[in-house]
Amino acid sequence: MARRVTAVALVCLLGLWPAGPVGAAQAAVPRCPDTAPAAEPPDASRREPAGRGPGRLPGPRAPEPGQVASVLAELATRLSGRAAPASVTVPTWVHVLTDGRRRPPDQAVQAQVAALNLAYSGRYGGADTGVRFRLDGIQVVRRADWFADPLGHERPMKAALRRGGPSTLNLYLAQLRELVLGFSTYPHWYEASPQLDGVVVDWRSLPGGSLRNFDLGFTAVHEVGHWLGLFHTFENGCAEPGDGITDTPAERDPTEGCPQGKDTCPAPGADPVHNYMDYGYDRCMTEFTAGQGRRMLEMWAAYRDVAR
């Protein structure tokens, strides 16, 4: 897989949607400036957010031991005297990286935003989290080095492309390495590293993509869950506080594939193999819990609400 090419160009997706009616959010996608970001060396000094691997290994970025408990304590302090909103609409920018040959088709980008809204509204199953996503813009960026190694070029890539503040979701589509499908920052990291805020997923994981078993767009659903403050369902294994959510049963190990009857902890409840914050195949994922929905809205109030 190619890692270094120097071709550079930046163009916007406008007027490239398939023929037919478009929604209001799509119609409002603005034209962005035609500029060319300069090549920069990779940056080795990154913080390590959460990641999703393809069913066998965890992603390259995971919380430190004890992080869940400390985050919950900080969240309680920050929420003192504040109420979480009943719902939020997340402004969303999609940055499509390409080497000039490979990139998701326009329909897949639209389908990915639709999959986010369906998953977070409970249309596939589970709870309605109260979170919705509004597509504010899409840009296509021709930078083969960033496309082939977004992890190694994370800082310059995000510095050049990132839009908005803490409440804006920046979703970067590129090609990740074997055993890694995506990675994300957490909301409680924003104040220390605002320039790194965002989600990166493999473009082949979008709906209709070429990654077998990971082609329904649920990698982005999973990583955006981290961006909104959720941990993996298997955090801390069978030990308290687990993932910090009371209605996700404890789970010792990440799920592989789509097993039936997986139950790895003595506490009540089978493993949440259908939860978007586990590692199962896309076809196995169908739900967030009500507790996860509340946690995301609490995290929004504490860290991403620009009016606070």
Short mmCIF file of N, CA and C in Angstrom, two decimals, residues 21-138:
data_model
loop_
_atom_site.label_atom_id
_atom_site.label_comp_id
_atom_site.label_asym_id
_atom_site.label_seq_id
_atom_site.Cartn_x
_atom_site.Cartn_y
_atom_site.Cartn_z
N PRO A 21 -33.92 14.47 -5.93
CA PRO A 21 -34.10 15.44 -4.85
C PRO A 21 -33.07 15.24 -3.76
N VAL A 22 -32.68 16.32 -3.11
CA VAL A 22 -31.78 16.25 -1.98
C VAL A 22 -32.43 16.90 -0.79
N GLY A 23 -31.98 16.49 0.42
CA GLY A 23 -32.53 17.06 1.64
C GLY A 23 -32.01 18.46 1.86
N ALA A 24 -32.61 19.16 2.84
CA ALA A 24 -32.22 20.54 3.11
C ALA A 24 -30.77 20.62 3.54
N ALA A 25 -30.31 19.64 4.34
CA ALA A 25 -28.92 19.69 4.80
C ALA A 25 -27.96 19.55 3.63
N GLN A 26 -28.28 18.67 2.69
CA GLN A 26 -27.41 18.49 1.52
C GLN A 26 -27.43 19.73 0.64
N ALA A 27 -28.60 20.31 0.46
CA ALA A 27 -28.70 21.46 -0.41
C ALA A 27 -27.91 22.64 0.14
N ALA A 28 -27.72 22.66 1.48
CA ALA A 28 -27.04 23.78 2.11
C ALA A 28 -25.53 23.61 2.16
N VAL A 29 -25.01 22.50 1.64
CA VAL A 29 -23.56 22.28 1.70
C VAL A 29 -22.85 23.39 0.94
N PRO A 30 -21.99 24.16 1.61
CA PRO A 30 -21.39 25.33 0.96
C PRO A 30 -20.19 24.98 0.10
N ARG A 31 -19.84 25.90 -0.79
CA ARG A 31 -18.61 25.79 -1.56
C ARG A 31 -17.46 26.23 -0.68
N CYS A 32 -16.39 25.45 -0.64
CA CYS A 32 -15.27 25.82 0.20
C CYS A 32 -14.14 26.37 -0.67
N PRO A 33 -13.18 27.09 -0.07
CA PRO A 33 -12.13 27.73 -0.86
C PRO A 33 -11.25 26.71 -1.57
N ASP A 34 -10.78 27.04 -2.74
CA ASP A 34 -9.92 26.17 -3.53
C ASP A 34 -8.47 26.48 -3.18
N THR A 35 -7.93 25.70 -2.25
CA THR A 35 -6.57 25.92 -1.79
C THR A 35 -5.81 24.61 -1.83
N ALA A 36 -4.51 24.67 -1.65
CA ALA A 36 -3.67 23.48 -1.68
C ALA A 36 -2.82 23.44 -0.42
N PRO A 37 -3.14 22.56 0.55
CA PRO A 37 -2.33 22.47 1.76
C PRO A 37 -0.93 21.97 1.44
N ALA A 38 0.06 22.57 2.06
CA ALA A 38 1.45 22.19 1.81
C ALA A 38 1.81 20.90 2.52
N ALA A 39 2.77 20.16 1.98
CA ALA A 39 3.24 18.93 2.60
C ALA A 39 3.97 19.25 3.89
N GLU A 40 3.72 18.43 4.91
CA GLU A 40 4.40 18.59 6.19
C GLU A 40 4.86 17.23 6.68
N PRO A 41 5.92 17.17 7.49
CA PRO A 41 6.37 15.88 8.00
C PRO A 41 5.39 15.32 9.01
N PRO A 42 5.37 13.99 9.20
CA PRO A 42 4.49 13.40 10.20
C PRO A 42 4.80 13.93 11.59
N ASP A 43 3.80 13.96 12.44
CA ASP A 43 3.97 14.42 13.82
C ASP A 43 3.87 13.23 14.75
N ALA A 44 4.88 13.03 15.58
CA ALA A 44 4.91 11.86 16.46
C ALA A 44 4.33 12.13 17.83
N SER A 45 4.03 13.39 18.14
CA SER A 45 3.58 13.72 19.50
C SER A 45 2.07 13.87 19.54
N ARG A 46 1.36 12.74 19.52
CA ARG A 46 -0.10 12.76 19.54
C ARG A 46 -0.61 12.19 20.84
N ARG A 47 -1.77 12.67 21.27
CA ARG A 47 -2.48 11.98 22.35
C ARG A 47 -3.14 10.76 21.77
N GLU A 48 -3.46 9.80 22.61
CA GLU A 48 -3.94 8.51 22.14
C GLU A 48 -5.42 8.30 22.43
N PRO A 49 -6.32 8.63 21.48
CA PRO A 49 -7.73 8.39 21.69
C PRO A 49 -8.14 6.96 21.40
N ALA A 50 -9.43 6.70 21.47
CA ALA A 50 -9.93 5.34 21.31
C ALA A 50 -9.97 4.94 19.86
N GLY A 51 -9.89 3.64 19.60
CA GLY A 51 -9.98 3.17 18.23
C GLY A 51 -10.76 1.88 18.14
N ARG A 52 -11.21 1.55 16.96
CA ARG A 52 -11.93 0.31 16.72
C ARG A 52 -11.15 -0.54 15.74
N GLY A 53 -10.84 -1.77 16.13
CA GLY A 53 -10.18 -2.71 15.23
C GLY A 53 -11.21 -3.64 14.62
N PRO A 54 -10.85 -4.37 13.56
CA PRO A 54 -11.82 -5.20 12.84
C PRO A 54 -12.08 -6.54 13.50
N GLY A 55 -12.52 -6.54 14.75
CA GLY A 55 -13.06 -7.74 15.35
C GLY A 55 -12.06 -8.64 16.05
N ARG A 56 -10.75 -8.47 15.82
CA ARG A 56 -9.78 -9.36 16.44
C ARG A 56 -8.90 -8.63 17.44
N LEU A 57 -8.46 -7.44 17.10
CA LEU A 57 -7.58 -6.69 17.98
C LEU A 57 -8.19 -5.33 18.28
N PRO A 58 -7.95 -4.80 19.48
CA PRO A 58 -8.42 -3.44 19.74
C PRO A 58 -7.73 -2.46 18.80
N GLY A 59 -8.34 -1.29 18.63
CA GLY A 59 -7.69 -0.24 17.87
C GLY A 59 -6.42 0.21 18.56
N PRO A 60 -5.63 1.06 17.94
CA PRO A 60 -4.34 1.43 18.48
C PRO A 60 -4.41 2.40 19.64
N ARG A 61 -5.61 2.87 19.94
CA ARG A 61 -5.75 3.93 20.93
C ARG A 61 -6.81 3.53 21.94
N ALA A 62 -6.44 3.44 23.20
CA ALA A 62 -7.37 2.99 24.23
C ALA A 62 -7.15 3.78 25.51
N PRO A 63 -8.19 3.86 26.36
CA PRO A 63 -8.05 4.60 27.61
C PRO A 63 -7.02 3.96 28.53
N GLU A 64 -6.41 4.76 29.37
CA GLU A 64 -5.52 4.25 30.39
C GLU A 64 -6.34 3.61 31.51
N PRO A 65 -5.77 2.63 32.26
CA PRO A 65 -6.49 2.05 33.40
C PRO A 65 -6.92 3.15 34.38
N GLY A 66 -8.14 3.05 34.85
CA GLY A 66 -8.65 4.03 35.79
C GLY A 66 -9.22 5.27 35.15
N GLN A 67 -9.12 5.39 33.81
CA GLN A 67 -9.59 6.60 33.17
C GLN A 67 -11.10 6.78 33.30
N VAL A 68 -11.85 5.67 33.21
CA VAL A 68 -13.30 5.79 33.26
C VAL A 68 -13.74 6.43 34.57
N ALA A 69 -13.20 5.96 35.69
CA ALA A 69 -13.58 6.50 36.99
C ALA A 69 -13.22 7.98 37.10
N SER A 70 -12.04 8.35 36.63
CA SER A 70 -11.62 9.75 36.73
C SER A 70 -12.46 10.64 35.84
N VAL A 71 -12.83 10.15 34.65
CA VAL A 71 -13.68 10.93 33.75
C VAL A 71 -15.07 11.12 34.35
N LEU A 72 -15.61 10.08 34.98
CA LEU A 72 -16.92 10.21 35.61
C LEU A 72 -16.90 11.23 36.74
N ALA A 73 -15.82 11.23 37.51
CA ALA A 73 -15.71 12.21 38.60
C ALA A 73 -15.63 13.63 38.06
N GLU A 74 -14.84 13.84 37.01
CA GLU A 74 -14.74 15.17 36.41
C GLU A 74 -16.06 15.60 35.79
N LEU A 75 -16.74 14.65 35.16
CA LEU A 75 -18.03 14.96 34.54
C LEU A 75 -19.03 15.44 35.60
N ALA A 76 -19.08 14.74 36.74
CA ALA A 76 -20.01 15.14 37.80
C ALA A 76 -19.73 16.56 38.29
N THR A 77 -18.45 16.90 38.38
CA THR A 77 -18.08 18.25 38.81
C THR A 77 -18.51 19.29 37.80
N ARG A 78 -18.27 19.01 36.52
CA ARG A 78 -18.59 19.98 35.48
C ARG A 78 -20.10 20.13 35.27
N LEU A 79 -20.86 19.09 35.60
CA LEU A 79 -22.31 19.16 35.43
C LEU A 79 -23.02 19.77 36.63
N SER A 80 -22.29 20.07 37.70
CA SER A 80 -22.91 20.62 38.89
C SER A 80 -23.69 21.89 38.55
N GLY A 81 -24.99 21.85 38.80
CA GLY A 81 -25.85 23.00 38.51
C GLY A 81 -26.25 23.14 37.07
N ARG A 82 -25.89 22.17 36.23
CA ARG A 82 -26.24 22.23 34.81
C ARG A 82 -27.11 21.05 34.44
N ALA A 83 -28.05 21.24 33.54
CA ALA A 83 -28.90 20.17 33.05
C ALA A 83 -28.48 19.78 31.65
N ALA A 84 -28.45 18.48 31.39
CA ALA A 84 -28.16 18.02 30.04
C ALA A 84 -29.35 18.31 29.13
N PRO A 85 -29.10 18.62 27.85
CA PRO A 85 -30.22 18.89 26.94
C PRO A 85 -31.00 17.61 26.64
N ALA A 86 -32.23 17.77 26.20
CA ALA A 86 -33.05 16.62 25.81
C ALA A 86 -32.61 16.07 24.47
N SER A 87 -32.01 16.92 23.64
CA SER A 87 -31.54 16.50 22.32
C SER A 87 -30.51 17.50 21.83
N VAL A 88 -29.70 17.06 20.87
CA VAL A 88 -28.73 17.96 20.24
C VAL A 88 -28.67 17.64 18.75
N THR A 89 -28.37 18.66 17.97
CA THR A 89 -28.08 18.47 16.54
C THR A 89 -26.63 18.88 16.32
N VAL A 90 -25.84 17.96 15.80
CA VAL A 90 -24.40 18.14 15.68
C VAL A 90 -24.03 18.66 14.29
N PRO A 91 -23.49 19.87 14.18
CA PRO A 91 -22.97 20.33 12.88
C PRO A 91 -21.84 19.41 12.44
N THR A 92 -21.86 18.97 11.19
CA THR A 92 -20.92 17.95 10.73
C THR A 92 -20.24 18.36 9.43
N TRP A 93 -18.90 18.28 9.44
CA TRP A 93 -18.10 18.45 8.23
C TRP A 93 -17.43 17.12 7.89
N VAL A 94 -17.52 16.70 6.63
CA VAL A 94 -16.87 15.48 6.18
C VAL A 94 -15.71 15.85 5.27
N HIS A 95 -14.53 15.35 5.60
CA HIS A 95 -13.30 15.61 4.83
C HIS A 95 -12.90 14.31 4.15
N VAL A 96 -13.01 14.26 2.83
CA VAL A 96 -12.75 13.06 2.05
C VAL A 96 -11.31 13.13 1.52
N LEU A 97 -10.42 12.34 2.09
CA LEU A 97 -9.04 12.28 1.61
C LEU A 97 -8.95 11.33 0.43
N THR A 98 -8.10 11.65 -0.54
CA THR A 98 -7.91 10.80 -1.70
C THR A 98 -6.49 10.90 -2.21
N ASP A 99 -6.03 9.83 -2.86
CA ASP A 99 -4.73 9.86 -3.53
C ASP A 99 -4.89 10.18 -5.02
N GLY A 100 -6.08 10.58 -5.41
CA GLY A 100 -6.36 10.89 -6.81
C GLY A 100 -7.02 9.74 -7.54
N ARG A 101 -6.95 8.54 -6.95
CA ARG A 101 -7.57 7.36 -7.57
C ARG A 101 -8.65 6.76 -6.68
N ARG A 102 -8.37 6.72 -5.39
CA ARG A 102 -9.27 6.03 -4.45
C ARG A 102 -9.95 7.03 -3.53
N ARG A 103 -11.27 6.88 -3.39
CA ARG A 103 -12.08 7.69 -2.49
C ARG A 103 -13.50 7.12 -2.52
N PRO A 104 -14.29 7.35 -1.50
CA PRO A 104 -15.67 6.87 -1.53
C PRO A 104 -16.49 7.66 -2.53
N PRO A 105 -17.44 7.00 -3.18
CA PRO A 105 -18.34 7.75 -4.07
C PRO A 105 -19.21 8.70 -3.26
N ASP A 106 -19.72 9.71 -3.94
CA ASP A 106 -20.53 10.72 -3.28
C ASP A 106 -21.72 10.11 -2.54
N GLN A 107 -22.33 9.08 -3.16
CA GLN A 107 -23.49 8.46 -2.53
C GLN A 107 -23.13 7.83 -1.20
N ALA A 108 -21.92 7.28 -1.07
CA ALA A 108 -21.52 6.64 0.17
C ALA A 108 -21.35 7.65 1.29
N VAL A 109 -20.86 8.85 0.96
CA VAL A 109 -20.72 9.89 1.97
C VAL A 109 -22.10 10.28 2.49
N GLN A 110 -23.04 10.47 1.58
CA GLN A 110 -24.41 10.78 2.00
C GLN A 110 -24.99 9.65 2.84
N ALA A 111 -24.74 8.41 2.41
CA ALA A 111 -25.28 7.25 3.13
C ALA A 111 -24.68 7.15 4.52
N GLN A 112 -23.42 7.57 4.69
CA GLN A 112 -22.80 7.51 6.00
C GLN A 112 -23.47 8.47 6.99
N VAL A 113 -23.75 9.69 6.56
CA VAL A 113 -24.44 10.63 7.43
C VAL A 113 -25.85 10.11 7.74
N ALA A 114 -26.51 9.51 6.76
CA ALA A 114 -27.83 8.93 7.00
C ALA A 114 -27.74 7.79 8.01
N ALA A 115 -26.70 6.96 7.92
CA ALA A 115 -26.52 5.85 8.87
C ALA A 115 -26.31 6.36 10.28
N LEU A 116 -25.56 7.46 10.43
CA LEU A 116 -25.40 8.06 11.75
C LEU A 116 -26.75 8.46 12.33
N ASN A 117 -27.56 9.13 11.54
CA ASN A 117 -28.86 9.58 12.04
C ASN A 117 -29.78 8.41 12.35
N LEU A 118 -29.75 7.36 11.55
CA LEU A 118 -30.59 6.20 11.81
C LEU A 118 -30.15 5.48 13.08
N ALA A 119 -28.83 5.30 13.25
CA ALA A 119 -28.32 4.59 14.42
C ALA A 119 -28.60 5.36 15.71
N TYR A 120 -28.35 6.66 15.69
CA TYR A 120 -28.50 7.46 16.91
C TYR A 120 -29.96 7.76 17.23
N SER A 121 -30.85 7.56 16.29
CA SER A 121 -32.28 7.74 16.55
C SER A 121 -32.96 6.44 16.96
N GLY A 122 -32.20 5.33 16.98
CA GLY A 122 -32.78 4.05 17.36
C GLY A 122 -33.54 3.35 16.26
N ARG A 123 -33.36 3.77 15.03
CA ARG A 123 -34.12 3.17 13.92
C ARG A 123 -33.66 1.75 13.61
N TYR A 124 -32.44 1.39 13.95
CA TYR A 124 -31.97 0.02 13.75
C TYR A 124 -32.29 -0.86 14.96
N GLY A 125 -32.66 -0.25 16.08
CA GLY A 125 -32.92 -0.94 17.34
C GLY A 125 -32.38 -0.12 18.50
N GLY A 126 -32.71 -0.53 19.72
CA GLY A 126 -32.20 0.16 20.89
C GLY A 126 -32.87 1.50 21.12
N ALA A 127 -32.18 2.35 21.88
CA ALA A 127 -32.76 3.62 22.32
C ALA A 127 -32.52 4.75 21.33
N ASP A 128 -33.42 5.70 21.33
CA ASP A 128 -33.20 6.97 20.64
C ASP A 128 -32.33 7.82 21.56
N THR A 129 -31.11 8.13 21.13
CA THR A 129 -30.17 8.85 21.99
C THR A 129 -30.47 10.35 22.09
N GLY A 130 -31.29 10.86 21.19
CA GLY A 130 -31.53 12.31 21.14
C GLY A 130 -30.49 13.07 20.35
N VAL A 131 -29.53 12.37 19.75
CA VAL A 131 -28.46 13.00 18.97
C VAL A 131 -28.78 12.88 17.48
N ARG A 132 -28.66 13.99 16.76
CA ARG A 132 -28.83 14.00 15.32
C ARG A 132 -27.65 14.74 14.68
N PHE A 133 -27.43 14.53 13.40
CA PHE A 133 -26.29 15.08 12.69
C PHE A 133 -26.75 15.87 11.48
N ARG A 134 -26.25 17.11 11.37
CA ARG A 134 -26.60 17.99 10.26
C ARG A 134 -25.36 18.19 9.39
N LEU A 135 -25.46 17.79 8.13
CA LEU A 135 -24.33 17.92 7.22
C LEU A 135 -24.15 19.37 6.81
N ASP A 136 -23.07 19.99 7.27
CA ASP A 136 -22.81 21.39 6.95
C ASP A 136 -21.85 21.56 5.78
N GLY A 137 -21.08 20.55 5.46
CA GLY A 137 -20.14 20.70 4.35
C GLY A 137 -19.35 19.44 4.10
N ILE A 138 -18.91 19.28 2.86
CA ILE A 138 -18.06 18.17 2.44
C ILE A 138 -16.94 18.74 1.59
#
